[in-house]
Coordinates of C-alpha atoms in Angstrom, one line a residue:
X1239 CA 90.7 89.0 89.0
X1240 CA 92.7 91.4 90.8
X1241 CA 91.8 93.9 93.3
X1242 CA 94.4 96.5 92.9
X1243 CA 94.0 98.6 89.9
X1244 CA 96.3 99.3 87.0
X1245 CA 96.6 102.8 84.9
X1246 CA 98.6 102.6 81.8
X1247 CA 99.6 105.7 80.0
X1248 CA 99.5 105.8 76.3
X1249 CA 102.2 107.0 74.0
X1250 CA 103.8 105.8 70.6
X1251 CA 104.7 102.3 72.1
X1252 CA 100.9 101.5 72.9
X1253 CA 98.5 103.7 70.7
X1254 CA 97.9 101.2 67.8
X1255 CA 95.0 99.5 68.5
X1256 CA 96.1 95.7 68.6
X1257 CA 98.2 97.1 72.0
X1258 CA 96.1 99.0 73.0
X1259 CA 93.4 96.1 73.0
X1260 CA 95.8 93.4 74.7
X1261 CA 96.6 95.7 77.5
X1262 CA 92.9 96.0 78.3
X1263 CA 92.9 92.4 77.5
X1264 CA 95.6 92.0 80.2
X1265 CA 93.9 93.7 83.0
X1266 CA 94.3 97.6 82.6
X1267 CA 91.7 99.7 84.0
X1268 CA 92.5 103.4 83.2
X1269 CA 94.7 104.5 80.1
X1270 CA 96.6 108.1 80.9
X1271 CA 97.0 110.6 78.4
X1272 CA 99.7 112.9 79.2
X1273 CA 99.0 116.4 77.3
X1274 CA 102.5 117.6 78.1
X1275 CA 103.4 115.5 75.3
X1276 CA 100.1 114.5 73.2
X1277 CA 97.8 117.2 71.1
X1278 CA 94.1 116.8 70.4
X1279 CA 94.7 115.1 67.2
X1280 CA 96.4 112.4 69.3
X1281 CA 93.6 112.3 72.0
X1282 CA 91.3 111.6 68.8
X1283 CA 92.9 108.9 68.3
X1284 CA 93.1 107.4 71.1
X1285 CA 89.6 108.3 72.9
X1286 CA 88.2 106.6 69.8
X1287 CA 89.9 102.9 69.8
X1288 CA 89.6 102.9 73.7
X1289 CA 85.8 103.6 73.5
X1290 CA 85.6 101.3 70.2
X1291 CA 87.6 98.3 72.3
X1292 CA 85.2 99.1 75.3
X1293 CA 82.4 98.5 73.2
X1294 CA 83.7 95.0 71.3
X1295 CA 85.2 93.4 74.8
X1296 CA 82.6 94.5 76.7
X1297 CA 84.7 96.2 79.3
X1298 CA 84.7 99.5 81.2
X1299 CA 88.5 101.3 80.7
X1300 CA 88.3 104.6 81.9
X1301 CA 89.9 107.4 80.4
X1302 CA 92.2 109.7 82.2
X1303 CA 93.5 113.0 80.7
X1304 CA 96.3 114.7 82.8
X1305 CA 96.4 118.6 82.0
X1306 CA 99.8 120.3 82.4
X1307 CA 99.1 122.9 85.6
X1308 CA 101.6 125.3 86.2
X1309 CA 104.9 123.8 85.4
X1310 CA 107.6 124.6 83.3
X1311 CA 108.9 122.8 80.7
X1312 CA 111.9 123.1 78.3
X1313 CA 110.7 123.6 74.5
X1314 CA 111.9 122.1 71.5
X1315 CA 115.8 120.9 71.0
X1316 CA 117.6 120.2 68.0
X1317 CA 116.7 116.4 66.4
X1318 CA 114.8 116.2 69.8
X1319 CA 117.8 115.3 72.0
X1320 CA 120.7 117.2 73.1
X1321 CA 123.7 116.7 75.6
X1322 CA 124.7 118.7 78.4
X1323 CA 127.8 118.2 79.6
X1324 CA 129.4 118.8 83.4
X1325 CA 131.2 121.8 83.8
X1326 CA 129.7 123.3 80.5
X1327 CA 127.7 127.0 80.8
X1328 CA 123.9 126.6 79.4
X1329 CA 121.6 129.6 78.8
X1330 CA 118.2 129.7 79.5
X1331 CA 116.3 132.2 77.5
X1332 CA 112.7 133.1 78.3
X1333 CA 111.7 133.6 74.4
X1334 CA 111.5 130.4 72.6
X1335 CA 114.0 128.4 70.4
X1336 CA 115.4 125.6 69.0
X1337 CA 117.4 124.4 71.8
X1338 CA 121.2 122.8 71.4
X1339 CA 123.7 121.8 73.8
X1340 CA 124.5 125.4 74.7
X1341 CA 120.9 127.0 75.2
X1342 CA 117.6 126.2 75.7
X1343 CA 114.2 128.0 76.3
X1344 CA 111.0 127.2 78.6
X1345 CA 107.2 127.7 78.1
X1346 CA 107.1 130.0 81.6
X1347 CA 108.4 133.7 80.4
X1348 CA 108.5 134.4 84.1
X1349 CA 111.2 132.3 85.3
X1350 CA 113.8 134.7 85.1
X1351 CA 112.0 137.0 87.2
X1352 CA 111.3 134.2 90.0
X1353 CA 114.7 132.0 90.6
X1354 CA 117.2 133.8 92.0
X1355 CA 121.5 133.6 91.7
X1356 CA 122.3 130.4 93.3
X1357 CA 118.8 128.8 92.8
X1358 CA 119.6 125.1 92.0
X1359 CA 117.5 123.5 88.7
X1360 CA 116.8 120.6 88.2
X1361 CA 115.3 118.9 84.8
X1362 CA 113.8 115.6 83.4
X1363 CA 112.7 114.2 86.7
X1364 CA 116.6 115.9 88.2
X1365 CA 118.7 113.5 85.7
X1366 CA 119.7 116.7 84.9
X1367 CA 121.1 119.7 87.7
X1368 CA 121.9 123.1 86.8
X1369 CA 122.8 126.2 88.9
X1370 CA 122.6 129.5 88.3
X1371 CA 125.4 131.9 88.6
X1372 CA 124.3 134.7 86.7
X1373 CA 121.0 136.1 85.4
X1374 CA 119.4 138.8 82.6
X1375 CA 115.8 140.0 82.0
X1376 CA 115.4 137.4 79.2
X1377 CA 117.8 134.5 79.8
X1378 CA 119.5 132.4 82.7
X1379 CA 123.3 131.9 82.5
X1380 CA 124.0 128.5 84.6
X1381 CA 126.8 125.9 85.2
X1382 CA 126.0 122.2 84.7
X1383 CA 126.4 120.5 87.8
X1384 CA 125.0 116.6 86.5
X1385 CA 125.0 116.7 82.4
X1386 CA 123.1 114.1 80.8
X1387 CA 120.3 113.6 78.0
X1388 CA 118.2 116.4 77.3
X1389 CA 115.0 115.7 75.5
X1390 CA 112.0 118.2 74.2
X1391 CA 109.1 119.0 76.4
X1392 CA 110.9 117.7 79.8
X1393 CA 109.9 119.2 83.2
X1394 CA 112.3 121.9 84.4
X1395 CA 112.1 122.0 88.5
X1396 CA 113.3 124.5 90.9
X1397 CA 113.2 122.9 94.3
X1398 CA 111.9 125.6 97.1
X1399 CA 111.2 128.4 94.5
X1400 CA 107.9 129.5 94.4
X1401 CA 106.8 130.0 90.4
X1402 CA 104.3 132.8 90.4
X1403 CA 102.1 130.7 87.4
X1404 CA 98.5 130.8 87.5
X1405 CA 97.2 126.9 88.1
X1406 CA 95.5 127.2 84.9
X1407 CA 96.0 128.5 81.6
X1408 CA 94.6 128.8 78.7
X1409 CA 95.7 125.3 77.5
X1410 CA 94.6 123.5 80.6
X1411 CA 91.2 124.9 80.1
X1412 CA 90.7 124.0 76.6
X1413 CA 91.7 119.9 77.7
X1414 CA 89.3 120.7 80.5
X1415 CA 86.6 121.2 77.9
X1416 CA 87.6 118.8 76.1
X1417 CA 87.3 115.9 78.3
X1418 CA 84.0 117.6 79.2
X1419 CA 82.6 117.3 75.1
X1420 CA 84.0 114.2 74.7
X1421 CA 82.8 112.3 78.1
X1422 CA 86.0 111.5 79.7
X1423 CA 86.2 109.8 83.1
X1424 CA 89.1 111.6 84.8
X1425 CA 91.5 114.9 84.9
X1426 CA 94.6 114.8 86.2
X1427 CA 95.8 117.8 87.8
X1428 CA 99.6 118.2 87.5
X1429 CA 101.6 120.8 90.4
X1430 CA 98.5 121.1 92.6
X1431 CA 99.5 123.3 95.4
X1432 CA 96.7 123.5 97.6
X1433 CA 92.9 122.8 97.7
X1434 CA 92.1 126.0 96.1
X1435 CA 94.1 124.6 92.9
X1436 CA 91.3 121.8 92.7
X1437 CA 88.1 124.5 93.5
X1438 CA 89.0 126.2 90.4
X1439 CA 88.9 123.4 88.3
X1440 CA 85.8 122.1 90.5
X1441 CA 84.3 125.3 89.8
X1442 CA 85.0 125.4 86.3
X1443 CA 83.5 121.7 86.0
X1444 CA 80.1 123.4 87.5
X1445 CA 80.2 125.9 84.3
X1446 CA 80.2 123.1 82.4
X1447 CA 77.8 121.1 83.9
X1448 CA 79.7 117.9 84.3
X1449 CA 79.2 115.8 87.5
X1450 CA 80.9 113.1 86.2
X1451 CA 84.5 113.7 85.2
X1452 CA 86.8 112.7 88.8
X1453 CA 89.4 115.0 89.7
X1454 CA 92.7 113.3 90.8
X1455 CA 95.0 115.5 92.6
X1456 CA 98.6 114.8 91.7
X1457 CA 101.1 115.4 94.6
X1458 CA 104.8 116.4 93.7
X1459 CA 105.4 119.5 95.6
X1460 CA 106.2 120.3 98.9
X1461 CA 103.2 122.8 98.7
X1462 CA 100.8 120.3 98.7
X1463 CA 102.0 117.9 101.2
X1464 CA 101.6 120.8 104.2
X1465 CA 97.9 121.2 102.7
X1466 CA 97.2 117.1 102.2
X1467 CA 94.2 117.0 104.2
X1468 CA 92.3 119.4 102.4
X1469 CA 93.8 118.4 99.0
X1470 CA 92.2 114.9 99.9
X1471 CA 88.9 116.5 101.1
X1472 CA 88.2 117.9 98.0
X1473 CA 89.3 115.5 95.6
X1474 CA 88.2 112.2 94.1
X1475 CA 91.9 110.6 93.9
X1476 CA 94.9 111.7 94.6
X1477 CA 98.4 110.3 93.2
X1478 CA 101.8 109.6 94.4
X1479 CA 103.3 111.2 91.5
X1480 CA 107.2 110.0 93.1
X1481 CA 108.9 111.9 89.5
X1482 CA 108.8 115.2 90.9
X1483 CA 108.1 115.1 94.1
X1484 CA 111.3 113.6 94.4
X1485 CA 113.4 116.0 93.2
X1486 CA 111.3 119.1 95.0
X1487 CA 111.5 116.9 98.2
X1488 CA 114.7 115.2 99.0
X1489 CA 113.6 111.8 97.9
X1490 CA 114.6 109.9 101.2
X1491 CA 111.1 110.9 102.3
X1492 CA 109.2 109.4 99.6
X1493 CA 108.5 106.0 101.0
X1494 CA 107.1 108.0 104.4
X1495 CA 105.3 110.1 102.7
X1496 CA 104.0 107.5 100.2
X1497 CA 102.4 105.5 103.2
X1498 CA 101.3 108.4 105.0
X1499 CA 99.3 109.4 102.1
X1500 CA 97.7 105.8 101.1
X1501 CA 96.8 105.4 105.1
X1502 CA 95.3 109.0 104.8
X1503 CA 93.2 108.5 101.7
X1504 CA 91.9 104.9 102.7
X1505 CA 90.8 106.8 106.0
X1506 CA 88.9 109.3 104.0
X1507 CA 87.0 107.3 101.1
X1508 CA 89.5 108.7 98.6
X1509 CA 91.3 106.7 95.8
X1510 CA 95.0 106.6 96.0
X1511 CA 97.4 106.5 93.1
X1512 CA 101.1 105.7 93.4
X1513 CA 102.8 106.4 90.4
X1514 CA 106.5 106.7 88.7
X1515 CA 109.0 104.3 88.0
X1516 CA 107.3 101.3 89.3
X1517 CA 108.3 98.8 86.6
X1518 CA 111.1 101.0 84.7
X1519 CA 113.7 98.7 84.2
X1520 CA 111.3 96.9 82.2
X1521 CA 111.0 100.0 79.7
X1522 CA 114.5 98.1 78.1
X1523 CA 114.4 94.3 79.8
X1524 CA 111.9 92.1 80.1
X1525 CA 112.3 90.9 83.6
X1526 CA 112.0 94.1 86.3
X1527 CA 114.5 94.4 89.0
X1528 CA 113.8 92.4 92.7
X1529 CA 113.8 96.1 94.0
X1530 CA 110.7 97.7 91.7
X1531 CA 109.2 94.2 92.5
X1532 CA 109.3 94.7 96.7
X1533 CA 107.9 98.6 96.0
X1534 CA 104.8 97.0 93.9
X1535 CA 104.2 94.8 96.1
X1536 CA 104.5 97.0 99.3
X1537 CA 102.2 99.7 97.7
X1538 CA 100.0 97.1 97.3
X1539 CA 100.3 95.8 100.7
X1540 CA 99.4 99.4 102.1
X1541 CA 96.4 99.2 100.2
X1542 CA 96.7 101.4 97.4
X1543 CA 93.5 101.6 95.0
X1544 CA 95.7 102.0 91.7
X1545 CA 99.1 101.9 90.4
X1546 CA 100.3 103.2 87.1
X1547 CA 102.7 102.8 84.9
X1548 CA 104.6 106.0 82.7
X1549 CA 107.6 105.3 80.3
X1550 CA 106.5 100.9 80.8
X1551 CA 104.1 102.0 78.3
X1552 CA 104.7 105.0 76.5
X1553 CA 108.1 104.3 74.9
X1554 CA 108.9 100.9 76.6
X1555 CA 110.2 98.4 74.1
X1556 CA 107.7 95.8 76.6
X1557 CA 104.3 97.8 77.2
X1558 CA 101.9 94.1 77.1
X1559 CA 104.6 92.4 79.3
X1560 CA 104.9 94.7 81.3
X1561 CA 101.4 95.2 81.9
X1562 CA 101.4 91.3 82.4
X1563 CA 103.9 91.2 84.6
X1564 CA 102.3 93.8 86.9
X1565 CA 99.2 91.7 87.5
X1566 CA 101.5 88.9 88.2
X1567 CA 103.1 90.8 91.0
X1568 CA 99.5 92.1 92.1
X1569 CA 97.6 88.6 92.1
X1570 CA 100.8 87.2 94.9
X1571 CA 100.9 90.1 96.8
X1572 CA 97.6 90.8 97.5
X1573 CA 97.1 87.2 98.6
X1574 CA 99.1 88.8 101.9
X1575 CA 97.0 91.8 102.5
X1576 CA 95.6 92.1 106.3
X1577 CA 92.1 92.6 104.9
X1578 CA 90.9 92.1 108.5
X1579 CA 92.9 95.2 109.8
X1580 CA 91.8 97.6 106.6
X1581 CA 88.1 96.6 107.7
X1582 CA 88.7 97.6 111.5
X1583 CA 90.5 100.7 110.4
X1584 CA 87.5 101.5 108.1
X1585 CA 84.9 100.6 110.9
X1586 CA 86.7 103.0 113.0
X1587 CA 86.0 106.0 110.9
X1588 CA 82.7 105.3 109.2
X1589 CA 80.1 107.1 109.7
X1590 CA 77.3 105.7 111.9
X1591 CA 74.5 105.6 108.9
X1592 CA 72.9 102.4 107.1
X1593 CA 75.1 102.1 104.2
X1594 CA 78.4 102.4 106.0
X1595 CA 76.9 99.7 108.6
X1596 CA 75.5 97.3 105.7
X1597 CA 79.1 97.8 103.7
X1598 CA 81.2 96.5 106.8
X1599 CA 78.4 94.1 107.5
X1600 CA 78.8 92.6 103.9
X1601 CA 83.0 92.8 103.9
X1602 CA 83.4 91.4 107.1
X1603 CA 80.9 88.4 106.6
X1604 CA 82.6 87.9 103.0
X1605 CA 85.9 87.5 104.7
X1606 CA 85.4 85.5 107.0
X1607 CA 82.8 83.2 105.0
X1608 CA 85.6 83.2 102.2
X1609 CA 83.6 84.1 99.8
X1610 CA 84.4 84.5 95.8
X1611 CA 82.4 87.8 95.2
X1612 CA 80.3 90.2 96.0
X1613 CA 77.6 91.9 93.9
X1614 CA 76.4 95.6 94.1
X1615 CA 73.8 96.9 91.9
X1616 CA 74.3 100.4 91.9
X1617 CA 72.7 103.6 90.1
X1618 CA 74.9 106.3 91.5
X1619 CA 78.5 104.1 92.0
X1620 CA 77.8 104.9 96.4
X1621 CA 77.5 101.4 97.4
X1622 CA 80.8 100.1 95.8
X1623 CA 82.6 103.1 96.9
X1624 CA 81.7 102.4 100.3
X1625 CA 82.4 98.5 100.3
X1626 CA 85.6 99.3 99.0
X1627 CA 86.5 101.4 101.4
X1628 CA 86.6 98.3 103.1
X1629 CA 89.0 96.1 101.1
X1630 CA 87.5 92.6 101.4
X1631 CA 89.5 89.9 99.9
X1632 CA 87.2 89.3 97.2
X1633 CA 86.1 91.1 93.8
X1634 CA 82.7 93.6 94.4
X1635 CA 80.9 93.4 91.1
X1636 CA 79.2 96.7 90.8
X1637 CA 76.2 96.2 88.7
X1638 CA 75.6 99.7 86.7
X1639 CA 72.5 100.8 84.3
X1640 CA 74.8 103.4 83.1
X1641 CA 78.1 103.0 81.6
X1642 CA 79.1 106.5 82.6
X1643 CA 79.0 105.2 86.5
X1644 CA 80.9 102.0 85.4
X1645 CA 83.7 103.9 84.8
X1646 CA 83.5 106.2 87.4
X1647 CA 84.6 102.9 89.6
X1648 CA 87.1 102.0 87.4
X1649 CA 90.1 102.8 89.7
X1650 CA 88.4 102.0 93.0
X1651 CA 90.0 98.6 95.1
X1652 CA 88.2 95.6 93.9
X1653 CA 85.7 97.3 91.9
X1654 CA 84.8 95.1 88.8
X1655 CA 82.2 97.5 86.9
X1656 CA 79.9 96.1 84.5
X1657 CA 77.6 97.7 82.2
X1658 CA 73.6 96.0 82.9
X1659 CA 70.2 96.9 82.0
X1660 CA 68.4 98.5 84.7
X1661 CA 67.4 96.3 87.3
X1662 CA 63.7 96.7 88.7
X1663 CA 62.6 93.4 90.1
X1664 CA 64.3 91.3 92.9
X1665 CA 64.1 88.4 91.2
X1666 CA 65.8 90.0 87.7
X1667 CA 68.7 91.6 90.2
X1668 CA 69.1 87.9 92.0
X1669 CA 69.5 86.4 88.3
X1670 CA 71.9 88.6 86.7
X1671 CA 74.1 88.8 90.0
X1672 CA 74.3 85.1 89.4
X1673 CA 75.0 85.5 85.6
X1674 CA 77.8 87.6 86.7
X1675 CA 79.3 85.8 89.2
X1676 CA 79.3 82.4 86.6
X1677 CA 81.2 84.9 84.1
X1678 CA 83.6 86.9 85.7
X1679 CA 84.8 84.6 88.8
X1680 CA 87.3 81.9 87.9
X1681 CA 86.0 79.6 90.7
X1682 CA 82.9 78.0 90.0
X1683 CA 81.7 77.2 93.2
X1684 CA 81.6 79.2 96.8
X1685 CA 79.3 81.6 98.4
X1686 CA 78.9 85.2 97.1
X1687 CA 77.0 87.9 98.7
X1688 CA 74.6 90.4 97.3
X1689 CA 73.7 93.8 98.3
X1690 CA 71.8 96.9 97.7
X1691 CA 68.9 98.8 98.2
X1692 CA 64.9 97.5 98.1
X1693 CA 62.5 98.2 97.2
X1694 CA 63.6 100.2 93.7
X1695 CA 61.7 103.1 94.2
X1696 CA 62.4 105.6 96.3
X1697 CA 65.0 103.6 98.4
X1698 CA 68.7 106.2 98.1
X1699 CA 70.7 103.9 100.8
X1700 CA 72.1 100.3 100.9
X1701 CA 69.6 98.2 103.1
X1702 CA 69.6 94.9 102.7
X1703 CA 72.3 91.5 102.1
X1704 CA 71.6 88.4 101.0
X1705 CA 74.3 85.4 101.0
X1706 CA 74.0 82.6 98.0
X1707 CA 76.0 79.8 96.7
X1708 CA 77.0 79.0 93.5

């Protein structure tokens, strides 16, 4: 059982149900739908076999939803794909239309009005580099620096340019909603800029009166790297999103940043995310490059809570193999995590109350005992959040009464949710932790520790440990 999580995003390579059930048969936590690309008919779909599968395998799969946010993408081209050459003129227009080789349009009328002459744009991740040499009301005139493949719905970047668009729009509410009606686990909020970006939605959450869906900030601007400390503060996870942070940042700072963001969300209780390009290669082969191996394995290393894969399993020609091959690469590398030096870093900023002292308590004597689990009952999801925080070396097995709080910890390091009946005795808890332990860790003997608070009523904090063998 890995401890490092894995996110796959769903598209037309993985939405039938006999993938979609071997990748959570393979060891995905969290599938990703991407609504710059999928409509509510698709979400249907797919919302239905997930919570269907969750139901037959008995597992907890979460279920992201990433809403658009303010960026711009290109819309529709002829037969879906067009080429731009070098050295070729392309309009931009600001009204929409079937897009060819010479011309395109965007969903953000106000682009014209922002970029300026010169501005440098950059599409599909910047495969794709355009600059503009002249402009009208309606309609950019550039010269194509970098031609190459350009497909419907891509993102359209334009690196240092402010884009005067609201965060969210009409469409992002209405996905908002929907998560909401259809008890979703996460939103993913695409472009965040700053911590107000994530109070709107928080405060549109409130309207709703949904405490449960989790708000993962996604960082790919330069806007929200000078505000990451309050992005972090006021969000549930926050993603590496390396696509387009890469081409608004020069992408030599990527692997600093990446690290500096992991080190800061472990320090704060936050879920980290790294995401983009982790296994591409493997989108055409079926063996990923020694390079994408090392960066899996580093991220992993730096203690990241989840890793997700894109294109591996939306158009991949290898989404199950992929998936497969990641926890492959997980299970090795995590066998060379400094667990001992995530637990003193944690000690070093946890606060001084019960739980936090009871958490390192449990994670240090489970390290150093060697032991093959440890088991959480939990109402509320707080006392596996906080032993995770500490990264022990061996599976926490949060026990929940309420399936919505199983897969809230769906993406949280070592976190193995699962779904009981609510516990009210001791000697009910002791038995089913040991149930647990029997079924979901592969060695059959070895000491595993359980924790949690007693007595049942009226107890809010984690008070008490208790070490057993198997």
């Amino acid at each position: 059982m890995n401890k490092t999580k894995v996110i796959a995003s769903i598209g037309p390579a993985s939405q039938d149900e006999a993938t979609l059930k071997a990748l959570m048969m393979n060891g995905i936590d969290a599938v990703r739908i991407n609504m710059s690309h999928a409509d509510f008919d698709f979400c249907d779909d797919i919302v239905r076999k997930v919570q269907t599968l969750n139901q037959t395998l008995k597992k907890n799969v979460a279920i992201m939803v990433d809403i658009p946010g303010p960026t711009v993408r290109i819309d529709r081209v002829k037969d879906g794909c067009v080429t731009f050459k070098a050295g070729t003129t392309v309009c931009i227009h600001m009204k929409e239309i079937t897009g060819d080789h010479t011309k395109i349009s965007v969903n953000y009328p106000g682009l014209a009005s922002d970029v300026k002459c010169h501005s440098i744009i950059k599409i599909d991740d910047g495969k794709i580099i355009l600059e503009v040499i002249d402009k009208e009301p309606e309609m950019l005139i550039c010269n194509v620096i970098q031609g190459g493949l350009v497909r419907d719905h891509k993102s359209l970047n334009v690196p240092g340019v402010p884009l005067n668009i609201p965060f969210l729009r009409d469409y992002d509410r209405q996905i908002i909603t929907y998560a909401h009606q259809n008890h979703l686990d996460f939103l993913a909020l695409s472009f965040v800029r700053s911590s107000e970006d994530i109070l709107e939605v928080n405060d549109l959450l409130i309207e709703l009166g949904n405490d449960h869906l989790g708000i993962v900030a996604k960082i790919e601007n330069e806007q929200a790297i000078e505000d990451i400390d309050q992005i972090i503060k006021a969000s549930d996870a926050v993603m590496v999103a390396r696509g387009d942070l890469g081409v608004e940042i020069p992408f030599e700072r990527l692997p600093g940043l990446q690290k500096m963001i992991l080190r800061k969300c472990h320090i704060a209780g936050v879920v980290s995310i790294v995401a983009t390009e982790i296994l591409s290669s493997m989108e055409d082969e079926m063996i990923p490059t020694r390079a994408e191996v090392s960066d899996l394995a580093n991220a992993v290393l730096d203690g990241v809570d989840a890793v997700m894969l894109s294109g591996e399993t939306t158009t991949g020609k290898y989404p199950v193999e992929t998936t497969m091959m990641m926890e492959r690469i997980i299970a090795s590398s995590e066998e060379d995590i400094n667990y001992y030096e995530f637990v003193e870093t944690s000690m070093r900023t946890e606060k001084q109350d019960i739980t936090g002292n009871i958490a390192y308590s449990v994670t240090d004597c489970a390290n150093r005992l060697k032991c093959i689990a440890i088991v959480a009952p939990t109402v509320t999801g707080y006392t596996a959040r906080k032993i995770s925080r500490f990264r022990p070396s061996c599976p926490i097995i949060a026990l929940c009464p309420d399936p919505e709080t199983a897969r809230s910890l769906a993406l949280h390091f070592a976190v193995q949710p699962v779904h009981v009946k609510k516990l009210d005795q001791l000697d009910k808890m002791i038995h089913v932790a040991k149930e647990c332990v029997k079924t979901y860790i592969e060695r059959n003997e070895g000491h595993y520790i359980l924790t949690g608070g007693y007595p049942f009523e009226g107890v809010k904090h984690t008070n008490f440990m208790r070490i057993e063998k198997l």
